[in-house]
Coordinates of C-alpha atoms in Angstrom, one line a residue:
X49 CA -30.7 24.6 16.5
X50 CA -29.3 24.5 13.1
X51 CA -26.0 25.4 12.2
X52 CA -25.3 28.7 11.5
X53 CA -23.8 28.1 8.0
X54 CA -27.4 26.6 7.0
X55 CA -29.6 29.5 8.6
X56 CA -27.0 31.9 7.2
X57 CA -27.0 30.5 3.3
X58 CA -30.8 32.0 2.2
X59 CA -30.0 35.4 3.8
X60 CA -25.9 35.8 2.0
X61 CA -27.5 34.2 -1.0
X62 CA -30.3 37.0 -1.2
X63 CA -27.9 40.1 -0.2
X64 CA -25.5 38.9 -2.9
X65 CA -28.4 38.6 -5.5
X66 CA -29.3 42.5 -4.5
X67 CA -25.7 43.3 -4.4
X68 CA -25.3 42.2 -7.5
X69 CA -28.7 43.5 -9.1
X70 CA -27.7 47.1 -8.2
X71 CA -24.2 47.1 -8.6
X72 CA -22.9 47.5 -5.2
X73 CA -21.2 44.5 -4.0
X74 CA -17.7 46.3 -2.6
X75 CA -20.8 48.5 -0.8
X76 CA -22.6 45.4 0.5
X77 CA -19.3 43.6 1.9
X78 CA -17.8 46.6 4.0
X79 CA -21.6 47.2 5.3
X80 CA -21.6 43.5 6.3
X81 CA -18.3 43.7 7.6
X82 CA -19.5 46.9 9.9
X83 CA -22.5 45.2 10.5
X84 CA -20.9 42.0 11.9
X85 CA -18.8 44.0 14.4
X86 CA -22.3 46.1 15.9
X87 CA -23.9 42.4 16.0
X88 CA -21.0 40.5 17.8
X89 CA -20.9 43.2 20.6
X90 CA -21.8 41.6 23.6
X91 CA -23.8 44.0 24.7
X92 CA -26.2 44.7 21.8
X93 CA -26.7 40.7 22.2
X94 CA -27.8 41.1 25.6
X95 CA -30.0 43.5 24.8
X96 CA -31.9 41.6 22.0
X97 CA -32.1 38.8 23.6
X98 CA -34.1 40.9 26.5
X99 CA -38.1 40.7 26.4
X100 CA -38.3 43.8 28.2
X101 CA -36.5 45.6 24.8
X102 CA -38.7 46.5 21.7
X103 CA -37.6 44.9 18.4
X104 CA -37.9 48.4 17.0
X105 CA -35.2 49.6 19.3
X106 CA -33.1 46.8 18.2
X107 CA -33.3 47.9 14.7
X108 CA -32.6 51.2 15.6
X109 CA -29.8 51.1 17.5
X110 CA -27.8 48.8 15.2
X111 CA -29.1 51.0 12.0
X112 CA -27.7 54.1 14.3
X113 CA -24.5 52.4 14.7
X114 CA -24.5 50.9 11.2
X115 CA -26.5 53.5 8.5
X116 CA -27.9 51.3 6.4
X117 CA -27.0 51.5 2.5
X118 CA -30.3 51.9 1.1
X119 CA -33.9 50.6 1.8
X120 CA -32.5 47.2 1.1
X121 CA -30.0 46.9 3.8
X122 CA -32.2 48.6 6.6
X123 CA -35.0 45.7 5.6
X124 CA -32.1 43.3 6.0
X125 CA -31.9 44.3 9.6
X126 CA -35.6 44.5 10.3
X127 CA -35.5 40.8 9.1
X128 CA -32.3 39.4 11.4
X129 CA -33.9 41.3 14.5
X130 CA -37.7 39.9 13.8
X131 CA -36.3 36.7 12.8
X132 CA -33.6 36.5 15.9
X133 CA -30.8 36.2 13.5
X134 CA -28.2 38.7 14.9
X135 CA -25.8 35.8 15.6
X136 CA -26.0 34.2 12.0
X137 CA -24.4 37.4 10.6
X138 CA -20.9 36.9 10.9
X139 CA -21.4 33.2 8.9
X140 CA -24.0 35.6 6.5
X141 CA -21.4 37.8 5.8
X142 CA -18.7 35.3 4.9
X143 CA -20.8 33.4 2.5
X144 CA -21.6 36.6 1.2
X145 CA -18.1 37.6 0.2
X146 CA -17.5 33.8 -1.1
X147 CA -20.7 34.6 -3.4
X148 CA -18.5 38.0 -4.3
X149 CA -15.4 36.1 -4.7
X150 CA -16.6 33.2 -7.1
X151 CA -18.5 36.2 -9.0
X152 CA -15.5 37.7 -9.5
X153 CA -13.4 34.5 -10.1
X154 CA -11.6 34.4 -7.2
X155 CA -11.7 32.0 -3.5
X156 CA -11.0 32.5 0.0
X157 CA -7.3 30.8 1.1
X158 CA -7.0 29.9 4.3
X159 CA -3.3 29.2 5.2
X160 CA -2.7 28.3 8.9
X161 CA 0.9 28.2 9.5
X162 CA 2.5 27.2 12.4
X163 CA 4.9 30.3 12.3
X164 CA 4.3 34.3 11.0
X165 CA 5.1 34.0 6.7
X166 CA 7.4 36.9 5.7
X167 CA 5.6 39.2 2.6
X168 CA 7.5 38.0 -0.1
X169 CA 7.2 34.1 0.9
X170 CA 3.8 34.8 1.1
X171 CA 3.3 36.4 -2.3
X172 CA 5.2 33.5 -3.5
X173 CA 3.3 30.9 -1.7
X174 CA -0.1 32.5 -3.0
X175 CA 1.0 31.9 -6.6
X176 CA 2.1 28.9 -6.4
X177 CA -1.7 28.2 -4.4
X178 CA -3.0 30.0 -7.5
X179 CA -1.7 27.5 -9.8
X180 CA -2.3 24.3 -7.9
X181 CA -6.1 25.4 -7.3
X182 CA -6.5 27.3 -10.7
X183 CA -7.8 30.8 -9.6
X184 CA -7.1 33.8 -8.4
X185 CA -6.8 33.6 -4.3
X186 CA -7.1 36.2 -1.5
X187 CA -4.7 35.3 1.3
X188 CA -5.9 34.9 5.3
X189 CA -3.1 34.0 7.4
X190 CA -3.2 32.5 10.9
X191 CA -1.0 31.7 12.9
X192 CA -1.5 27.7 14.5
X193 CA 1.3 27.0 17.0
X194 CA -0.3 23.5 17.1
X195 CA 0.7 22.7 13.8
X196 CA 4.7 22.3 15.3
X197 CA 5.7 23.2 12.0
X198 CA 4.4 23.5 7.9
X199 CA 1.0 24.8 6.8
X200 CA -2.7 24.3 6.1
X201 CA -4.4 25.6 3.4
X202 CA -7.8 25.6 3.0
X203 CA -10.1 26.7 -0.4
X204 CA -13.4 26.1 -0.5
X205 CA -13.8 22.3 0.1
X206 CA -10.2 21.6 -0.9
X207 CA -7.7 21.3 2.4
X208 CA -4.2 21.0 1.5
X209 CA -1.8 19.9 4.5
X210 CA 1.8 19.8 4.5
X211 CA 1.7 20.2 8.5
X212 CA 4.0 18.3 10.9
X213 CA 0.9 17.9 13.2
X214 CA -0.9 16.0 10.0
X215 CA 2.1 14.0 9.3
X216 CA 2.0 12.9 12.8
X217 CA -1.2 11.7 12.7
X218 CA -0.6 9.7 9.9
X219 CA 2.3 8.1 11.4
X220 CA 0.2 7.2 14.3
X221 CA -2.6 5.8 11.9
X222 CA 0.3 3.1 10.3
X223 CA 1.3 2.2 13.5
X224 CA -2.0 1.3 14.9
X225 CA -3.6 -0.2 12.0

C-alpha cells in the first residue's frame, strides 16, 4: 500500500483549496481535527472495515459524531468511506494545516527535547527558531528521553539537531570510518 502521506496529499490539497475558496480555513482545521479523533477510534475502524456494515452507515455515524460544516465536508466523508480512506485522515489533516500555515506565512516546529522546556525558554527558543528559519513558527513540543540531553527541531524538510544522541552518532561514525 502506499504511504499515507502520498494517498493523503490530493485529498489536504483539495480541502484546503475549498477552505480557502469560501473562507473558512480556522472552520476546516478544527473539523479535521474532530474528524481525526471519530476516525482513529478503534471501534469505528472495526466497523468499516466490516462487510456485513453498509457504507451509508459509515457515513452516518461519523457525520453524527462529527456534523459536517457544509455540503462540502459531508462529501469529504462520503469520499474517505467509498474510497476506504478513514485511516489517511490523520496524515490529511496535517498536510492540511501545513497548506493553512504556509498560506498564512507560517510552519510547523517540531522540537523534541530530551527534557519538559519551561514557557519562557520556549518563547525564547521559538524566536530565536523564527530567525534561523525566517518565518513565523507554531511550537509542538515532545518530550524524547532518548535524546540523553539537547533538542531536535524539525520544519518542513529542514531538521536541526543539537541532541547528545546525534552527537553520539557522529562520534561513532569518526571512529569507524
Amino acid at each position: 500500500m502506499a504511504e499515507l502521506a502520498t494517498i493523503a496529499r490530493p485529498y489536504a490539497e483539495a480541502t484546503f483549496q475549498i477552505a480557502q475558496k469560501n473562507g473558512k480555513l480556522t472552520a476546516w482545521s478544527k473539523w479535521l481535527h474532530a474528524l481525526v479523533h471519530a476516525a482513529r477510534h478503534p471501534d469505528l475502524l472495526r466497523l468499516a472495515a466490516n462487510p456485513k456494515i453498509k457504507e451509508a452507515q459509515v457515513i452516518e455515524l461519523l457525520l453524527s459524531v462529527v456534523p459536517p460544516l457544509d455540503k462540502h465536508a459531508e462529501n469529504f466523508v462520503h469520499v474517505l468511506v467509498a474510497a476506504k480512506r478513514l485511516e489517511a485522515v490523520p496524515a490529511i489533516a496535517q498536510q492540511f494545516e501545513t497548506l493553512k500555515n504556509a498560506h498564512g506565512g507560517v510552519a510547523d516546529a517540531l522540537i523534541e527535547s530530551a527534557f519538559a522546556i519551561d514557557k519562557d525558554a520556549l518563547i525564547t527558543l521559538t524566536q530565536a527558531l523564527k530567525r534561523r528559519f525566517g518565518q513565523d513558527l507554531v511550537a509542538h513540543v515532545k518530550i524524547e528521553p532518548a535524546l540523553i540531553g539537547g533538542m531536535r527541531v524539525t520544519v518542513g524538510d529542514e531538521v536541526l539537531d543539537t541532541s547528545v544522541q546525534a552527537q553520539l552518532a557522529k562520534m561513532q561514525t569518526a571512529l569507524t570510518h
